[in-house]
Amino acid sequence: MLVLFVVACSKEQVAPASDDDDSDAKLPESEVVSEPDGEEVIQDQPIEQSVDEVTEPLYALNAVWAFEPIGDANPKAVLLTIDDAPDKYALEMAKTLKELDAPAIFFVNGHFIDTEEEQAILKEIYEMGFPIGNHTKTHANLKQISEEEQREEIQMVSDIVEQVTGERPKFFRAPFGVNSDFSKALVKEDSMLLMNWTYGYDWEKQYMDANALADIMVNTELLHDGGNLLMHDREWTAAALKDIVQGLRAKGYDLIDPATIQGVED
């Protein structure tokens, strides 16, 4: 079976076959890769638990960027992820997911969290119970910049996320799925789980429509147990999100709580 390994956050580039291959490709599976002030305010509770609550790992990321169950965990489960947040629609998407009791990771870019207003949105998303992942400062191709620039791209985002939320990111996804040996070591040093994806479509022209996107995300032949689903902060994705979640559940898939993913220190 083929697993689609495609563009993250850009409709003009295709993610590499591996960290050492920048060619455009669709690859065999074996190669793939969230306060108001005032008295008596009741804060929203997290989707299932506090993002910093210690939880026994139930899923482990494998070599093709999918998730395998640990012990008796349900194998028929997928992870939802949102990249390029919080641009224009991330908060709306977080509210939709919250209403649906659907967990997800929001991967943020530094250029979307450099103002007080943007940081307030980031904090709101986090306080709804969604973990914040690191997606670099400027969405640069890490293999095309110096090691010092890579360090700034990664650490600057983790520092701001920690400043705003009180917690450093536990997950990292490189732009375009391209990592360098240096970035991989730096990510591991900062105790983040390096993550790519198994499939996604919302950057392709034919899927920049809510109905078309919801259909392909749920009915693609690439949907399989442990899928690592890539979506973005986009208008059409926000509009399709409810149907995507409901469609996956109708097919019997559970949604993986990121708090149950085995991290680098587990």
GROMACS .gro file of C-alpha atoms in nm:
model
  266
    1MET     CA    1   0.000   0.000   0.000
    2LEU     CA    2   0.128   0.349  -0.077
    3VAL     CA    3   0.135   0.622   0.183
    4LEU     CA    4   0.117   0.978   0.058
    5PHE     CA    5   0.398   1.193   0.196
    6VAL     CA    6   0.327   1.539   0.071
    7VAL     CA    7   0.370   1.913   0.114
    8ALA     CA    8   0.345   2.058   0.461
    9CYS     CA    9   0.230   2.416   0.465
   10SER     CA   10   0.297   2.492   0.103
   11LYS     CA   11   0.110   2.401  -0.210
   12GLU     CA   12   0.425   2.459  -0.415
   13GLN     CA   13   0.664   2.208  -0.259
   14VAL     CA   14   0.650   1.841  -0.179
   15ALA     CA   15   0.803   1.701   0.135
   16PRO     CA   16   1.115   1.492   0.078
   17ALA     CA   17   1.121   1.118   0.057
   18SER     CA   18   1.340   1.121   0.365
   19ASP     CA   19   1.546   1.372   0.562
   20ASP     CA   20   1.825   1.311   0.314
   21ASP     CA   21   1.622   1.345  -0.005
   22ASP     CA   22   1.466   1.678  -0.105
   23SER     CA   23   1.303   1.541  -0.422
   24ASP     CA   24   0.930   1.573  -0.480
   25ALA     CA   25   0.775   1.232  -0.424
   26LYS     CA   26   0.491   1.012  -0.319
   27LEU     CA   27   0.652   0.732  -0.127
   28PRO     CA   28   0.602   0.372  -0.032
   29GLU     CA   29   0.482   0.329   0.324
   30SER     CA   30   0.807   0.165   0.420
   31GLU     CA   31   0.997   0.485   0.340
   32VAL     CA   32   0.761   0.745   0.467
   33VAL     CA   33   0.755   0.907   0.657
   34SER     CA   34  -0.520   2.679   2.279
   35GLU     CA   35  -0.926   3.483   3.072
   36PRO     CA   36  -1.155   3.690   3.119
   37ASP     CA   37  -1.093   3.883   3.439
   38GLY     CA   38  -1.350   3.912   3.709
   39GLU     CA   39  -1.493   3.717   3.995
   40GLU     CA   40  -1.637   3.368   3.987
   41VAL     CA   41  -1.505   3.295   3.637
   42ILE     CA   42  -1.518   2.928   3.547
   43GLN     CA   43  -1.248   2.829   3.302
   44ASP     CA   44  -1.316   2.579   3.028
   45GLN     CA   45  -1.195   2.234   3.115
   46PRO     CA   46  -0.948   2.061   2.880
   47ILE     CA   47  -1.085   1.816   2.630
   48GLU     CA   48  -1.006   1.515   2.846
   49GLN     CA   49  -0.738   1.624   3.087
   50SER     CA   50  -0.484   1.894   3.163
   51VAL     CA   51  -0.212   1.915   2.900
   52ASP     CA   52   0.049   1.886   3.174
   53GLU     CA   53  -0.114   1.593   3.353
   54VAL     CA   54   0.106   1.286   3.355
   55THR     CA   55  -0.055   1.010   3.151
   56GLU     CA   56   0.057   0.658   3.078
   57PRO     CA   57   0.164   0.642   2.712
   58LEU     CA   58  -0.081   0.458   2.489
   59TYR     CA   59   0.069   0.525   2.146
   60ALA     CA   60   0.420   0.530   2.005
   61LEU     CA   61   0.534   0.702   1.685
   62ASN     CA   62   0.689   0.461   1.440
   63ALA     CA   63   0.941   0.498   1.160
   64VAL     CA   64   0.677   0.587   0.899
   65TRP     CA   65   0.529   0.864   1.118
   66ALA     CA   66   0.218   0.671   1.219
   67PHE     CA   67   0.114   0.557   1.567
   68GLU     CA   68   0.123   0.208   1.708
   69PRO     CA   69  -0.078   0.112   2.016
   70ILE     CA   70   0.100   0.030   2.339
   71GLY     CA   71  -0.050  -0.257   2.534
   72ASP     CA   72  -0.428  -0.268   2.507
   73ALA     CA   73  -0.471   0.075   2.342
   74ASN     CA   74  -0.717   0.083   2.053
   75PRO     CA   75  -0.524   0.042   1.727
   76LYS     CA   76  -0.809   0.196   1.525
   77ALA     CA   77  -0.718   0.556   1.608
   78VAL     CA   78  -0.572   0.860   1.430
   79LEU     CA   79  -0.408   1.186   1.534
   80LEU     CA   80  -0.535   1.528   1.420
   81THR     CA   81  -0.278   1.805   1.371
   82ILE     CA   82  -0.312   2.169   1.260
   83ASP     CA   83  -0.006   2.346   1.114
   84ASP     CA   84   0.070   2.716   1.050
   85ALA     CA   85  -0.120   2.834   1.357
   86PRO     CA   86  -0.245   3.068   1.481
   87ASP     CA   87  -0.289   3.254   1.153
   88LYS     CA   88  -0.654   3.340   1.080
   89TYR     CA   89  -0.866   3.036   1.161
   90ALA     CA   90  -0.687   2.843   1.437
   91LEU     CA   91  -0.901   2.976   1.720
   92GLU     CA   92  -1.219   2.895   1.528
   93MET     CA   93  -1.083   2.547   1.461
   94ALA     CA   94  -0.994   2.498   1.827
   95LYS     CA   95  -1.347   2.596   1.930
   96THR     CA   96  -1.492   2.349   1.677
   97LEU     CA   97  -1.270   2.071   1.808
   98LYS     CA   98  -1.354   2.161   2.166
   99GLU     CA   99  -1.728   2.138   2.093
  100LEU     CA  100  -1.670   1.797   1.938
  101ASP     CA  101  -1.448   1.679   2.224
  102ALA     CA  102  -1.182   1.610   1.962
  103PRO     CA  103  -0.814   1.634   2.064
  104ALA     CA  104  -0.545   1.772   1.832
  105ILE     CA  105  -0.201   1.932   1.827
  106PHE     CA  106  -0.162   2.291   1.702
  107PHE     CA  107   0.179   2.345   1.546
  108VAL     CA  108   0.267   2.716   1.559
  109ASN     CA  109   0.496   2.944   1.361
  110GLY     CA  110   0.688   3.224   1.531
  111HIS     CA  111   0.569   3.488   1.286
  112PHE     CA  112   0.211   3.416   1.400
  113ILE     CA  113   0.282   3.464   1.773
  114ASP     CA  114   0.490   3.781   1.781
  115THR     CA  115   0.219   4.027   1.889
  116GLU     CA  116   0.020   4.048   2.214
  117GLU     CA  117  -0.302   3.975   2.026
  118GLU     CA  118  -0.158   3.665   1.861
  119GLN     CA  119  -0.012   3.545   2.190
  120ALA     CA  120  -0.352   3.588   2.355
  121ILE     CA  121  -0.500   3.360   2.086
  122LEU     CA  122  -0.223   3.109   2.144
  123LYS     CA  123  -0.292   3.109   2.517
  124GLU     CA  124  -0.666   3.065   2.459
  125ILE     CA  125  -0.606   2.765   2.237
  126TYR     CA  126  -0.372   2.613   2.494
  127GLU     CA  127  -0.614   2.676   2.781
  128MET     CA  128  -0.884   2.489   2.589
  129GLY     CA  129  -0.664   2.183   2.635
  130PHE     CA  130  -0.475   2.166   2.307
  131PRO     CA  131  -0.099   2.107   2.318
  132ILE     CA  132   0.114   2.350   2.122
  133GLY     CA  133   0.376   2.212   1.887
  134ASN     CA  134   0.679   2.388   1.739
  135HIS     CA  135   0.673   2.454   1.362
  136THR     CA  136   0.970   2.697   1.349
  137LYS     CA  137   0.991   3.076   1.346
  138THR     CA  138   0.962   3.159   0.976
  139HIS     CA  139   0.875   2.825   0.814
  140ALA     CA  140   1.221   2.792   0.664
  141ASN     CA  141   1.363   2.485   0.498
  142LEU     CA  142   1.603   2.373   0.769
  143LYS     CA  143   1.846   2.216   0.525
  144GLN     CA  144   1.893   2.546   0.346
  145ILE     CA  145   2.003   2.756   0.645
  146SER     CA  146   2.298   2.754   0.886
  147GLU     CA  147   2.304   2.567   1.214
  148GLU     CA  148   2.280   2.893   1.408
  149GLU     CA  149   1.977   2.995   1.201
  150GLN     CA  150   1.820   2.653   1.264
  151ARG     CA  151   1.873   2.700   1.637
  152GLU     CA  152   1.698   3.038   1.624
  153GLU     CA  153   1.412   2.901   1.413
  154ILE     CA  154   1.341   2.628   1.668
  155GLN     CA  155   1.436   2.768   2.008
  156MET     CA  156   1.269   3.107   1.955
  157VAL     CA  157   0.931   2.937   1.909
  158SER     CA  158   0.974   2.709   2.211
  159ASP     CA  159   1.077   3.007   2.425
  160ILE     CA  160   0.772   3.214   2.327
  161VAL     CA  161   0.533   2.921   2.371
  162GLU     CA  162   0.677   2.860   2.718
  163GLN     CA  163   0.654   3.230   2.804
  164VAL     CA  164   0.288   3.246   2.698
  165THR     CA  165   0.161   2.908   2.818
  166GLY     CA  166   0.408   2.810   3.088
  167GLU     CA  167   0.498   2.490   2.900
  168ARG     CA  168   0.754   2.418   2.633
  169PRO     CA  169   0.637   2.230   2.326
  170LYS     CA  170   0.662   1.852   2.337
  171PHE     CA  171   0.624   1.806   1.962
  172PHE     CA  172   0.818   1.941   1.663
  173ARG     CA  173   0.730   1.934   1.295
  174ALA     CA  174   0.970   2.076   1.040
  175PRO     CA  175   0.843   2.283   0.748
  176PHE     CA  176   0.807   2.070   0.436
  177GLY     CA  177   0.897   1.766   0.646
  178VAL     CA  178   1.266   1.851   0.596
  179ASN     CA  179   1.500   1.796   0.890
  180SER     CA  180   1.877   1.821   0.917
  181ASP     CA  181   2.100   1.617   1.143
  182PHE     CA  182   2.153   1.933   1.351
  183SER     CA  183   1.782   2.012   1.384
  184LYS     CA  184   1.702   1.652   1.481
  185ALA     CA  185   1.964   1.661   1.755
  186LEU     CA  186   1.843   2.002   1.877
  187VAL     CA  187   1.482   1.888   1.887
  188LYS     CA  188   1.579   1.579   2.088
  189GLU     CA  189   1.792   1.792   2.322
  190ASP     CA  190   1.486   2.008   2.394
  191SER     CA  191   1.280   1.693   2.469
  192MET     CA  192   1.049   1.730   2.169
  193LEU     CA  193   0.917   1.439   1.967
  194LEU     CA  194   1.012   1.477   1.602
  195MET     CA  195   0.698   1.435   1.392
  196ASN     CA  196   0.597   1.446   1.028
  197TRP     CA  197   0.270   1.302   0.891
  198THR     CA  198   0.109   1.024   0.692
  199TYR     CA  199  -0.129   1.223   0.472
  200GLY     CA  200  -0.295   1.558   0.413
  201TYR     CA  201  -0.456   1.746   0.123
  202ASP     CA  202  -0.564   2.099   0.212
  203TRP     CA  203  -0.286   2.275   0.018
  204GLU     CA  204  -0.388   2.115  -0.311
  205LYS     CA  205  -0.606   2.331  -0.535
  206GLN     CA  206  -0.879   2.071  -0.585
  207TYR     CA  207  -0.922   2.040  -0.208
  208MET     CA  208  -0.944   2.411  -0.127
  209ASP     CA  209  -1.315   2.349  -0.081
  210ALA     CA  210  -1.473   2.230   0.243
  211ASN     CA  211  -1.683   1.950   0.092
  212ALA     CA  212  -1.406   1.814  -0.125
  213LEU     CA  213  -1.156   1.828   0.160
  214ALA     CA  214  -1.385   1.656   0.411
  215ASP     CA  215  -1.455   1.383   0.160
  216ILE     CA  216  -1.091   1.306   0.078
  217MET     CA  217  -0.971   1.325   0.440
  218VAL     CA  218  -1.227   1.064   0.544
  219ASN     CA  219  -1.246   0.846   0.235
  220THR     CA  220  -0.889   0.839   0.108
  221GLU     CA  221  -0.732   0.497   0.069
  222LEU     CA  222  -0.446   0.635   0.279
  223LEU     CA  223  -0.660   0.639   0.593
  224HIS     CA  224  -0.538   0.359   0.815
  225ASP     CA  225  -0.493   0.268   1.180
  226GLY     CA  226  -0.250   0.506   1.349
  227GLY     CA  227  -0.277   0.773   1.080
  228ASN     CA  228  -0.105   1.107   1.148
  229LEU     CA  229  -0.336   1.354   0.973
  230LEU     CA  230  -0.198   1.687   0.853
  231MET     CA  231  -0.423   1.994   0.822
  232HIS     CA  232  -0.356   2.367   0.823
  233ASP     CA  233  -0.495   2.698   0.950
  234ARG     CA  234  -0.700   2.757   0.634
  235GLU     CA  235  -1.054   2.884   0.568
  236TRP     CA  236  -1.167   2.571   0.384
  237THR     CA  237  -1.011   2.342   0.643
  238ALA     CA  238  -1.188   2.525   0.924
  239ALA     CA  239  -1.514   2.484   0.735
  240ALA     CA  240  -1.450   2.113   0.675
  241LEU     CA  241  -1.326   2.027   1.025
  242LYS     CA  242  -1.656   1.921   1.181
  243ASP     CA  243  -1.735   1.689   0.892
  244ILE     CA  244  -1.385   1.544   0.905
  245VAL     CA  245  -1.411   1.461   1.274
  246GLN     CA  246  -1.760   1.318   1.243
  247GLY     CA  247  -1.665   1.124   0.932
  248LEU     CA  248  -1.364   0.963   1.098
  249ARG     CA  249  -1.573   0.866   1.399
  250ALA     CA  250  -1.845   0.725   1.176
  251LYS     CA  251  -1.581   0.494   1.033
  252GLY     CA  252  -1.499   0.375   1.383
  253TYR     CA  253  -1.180   0.573   1.441
  254ASP     CA  254  -1.089   0.709   1.782
  255LEU     CA  255  -0.893   1.034   1.797
  256ILE     CA  256  -0.560   1.006   1.972
  257ASP     CA  257  -0.514   1.231   2.275
  258PRO     CA  258  -0.165   1.384   2.232
  259ALA     CA  259  -0.113   1.345   2.607
  260THR     CA  260  -0.108   0.969   2.553
  261ILE     CA  261   0.170   0.975   2.294
  262GLN     CA  262   0.500   0.837   2.411
  263GLY     CA  263   0.754   1.118   2.425
  264VAL     CA  264   1.131   1.118   2.402
  265GLU     CA  265   1.166   1.095   2.780
  266ASP     CA  266   0.903   0.823   2.840
   0.00000   0.00000   0.00000
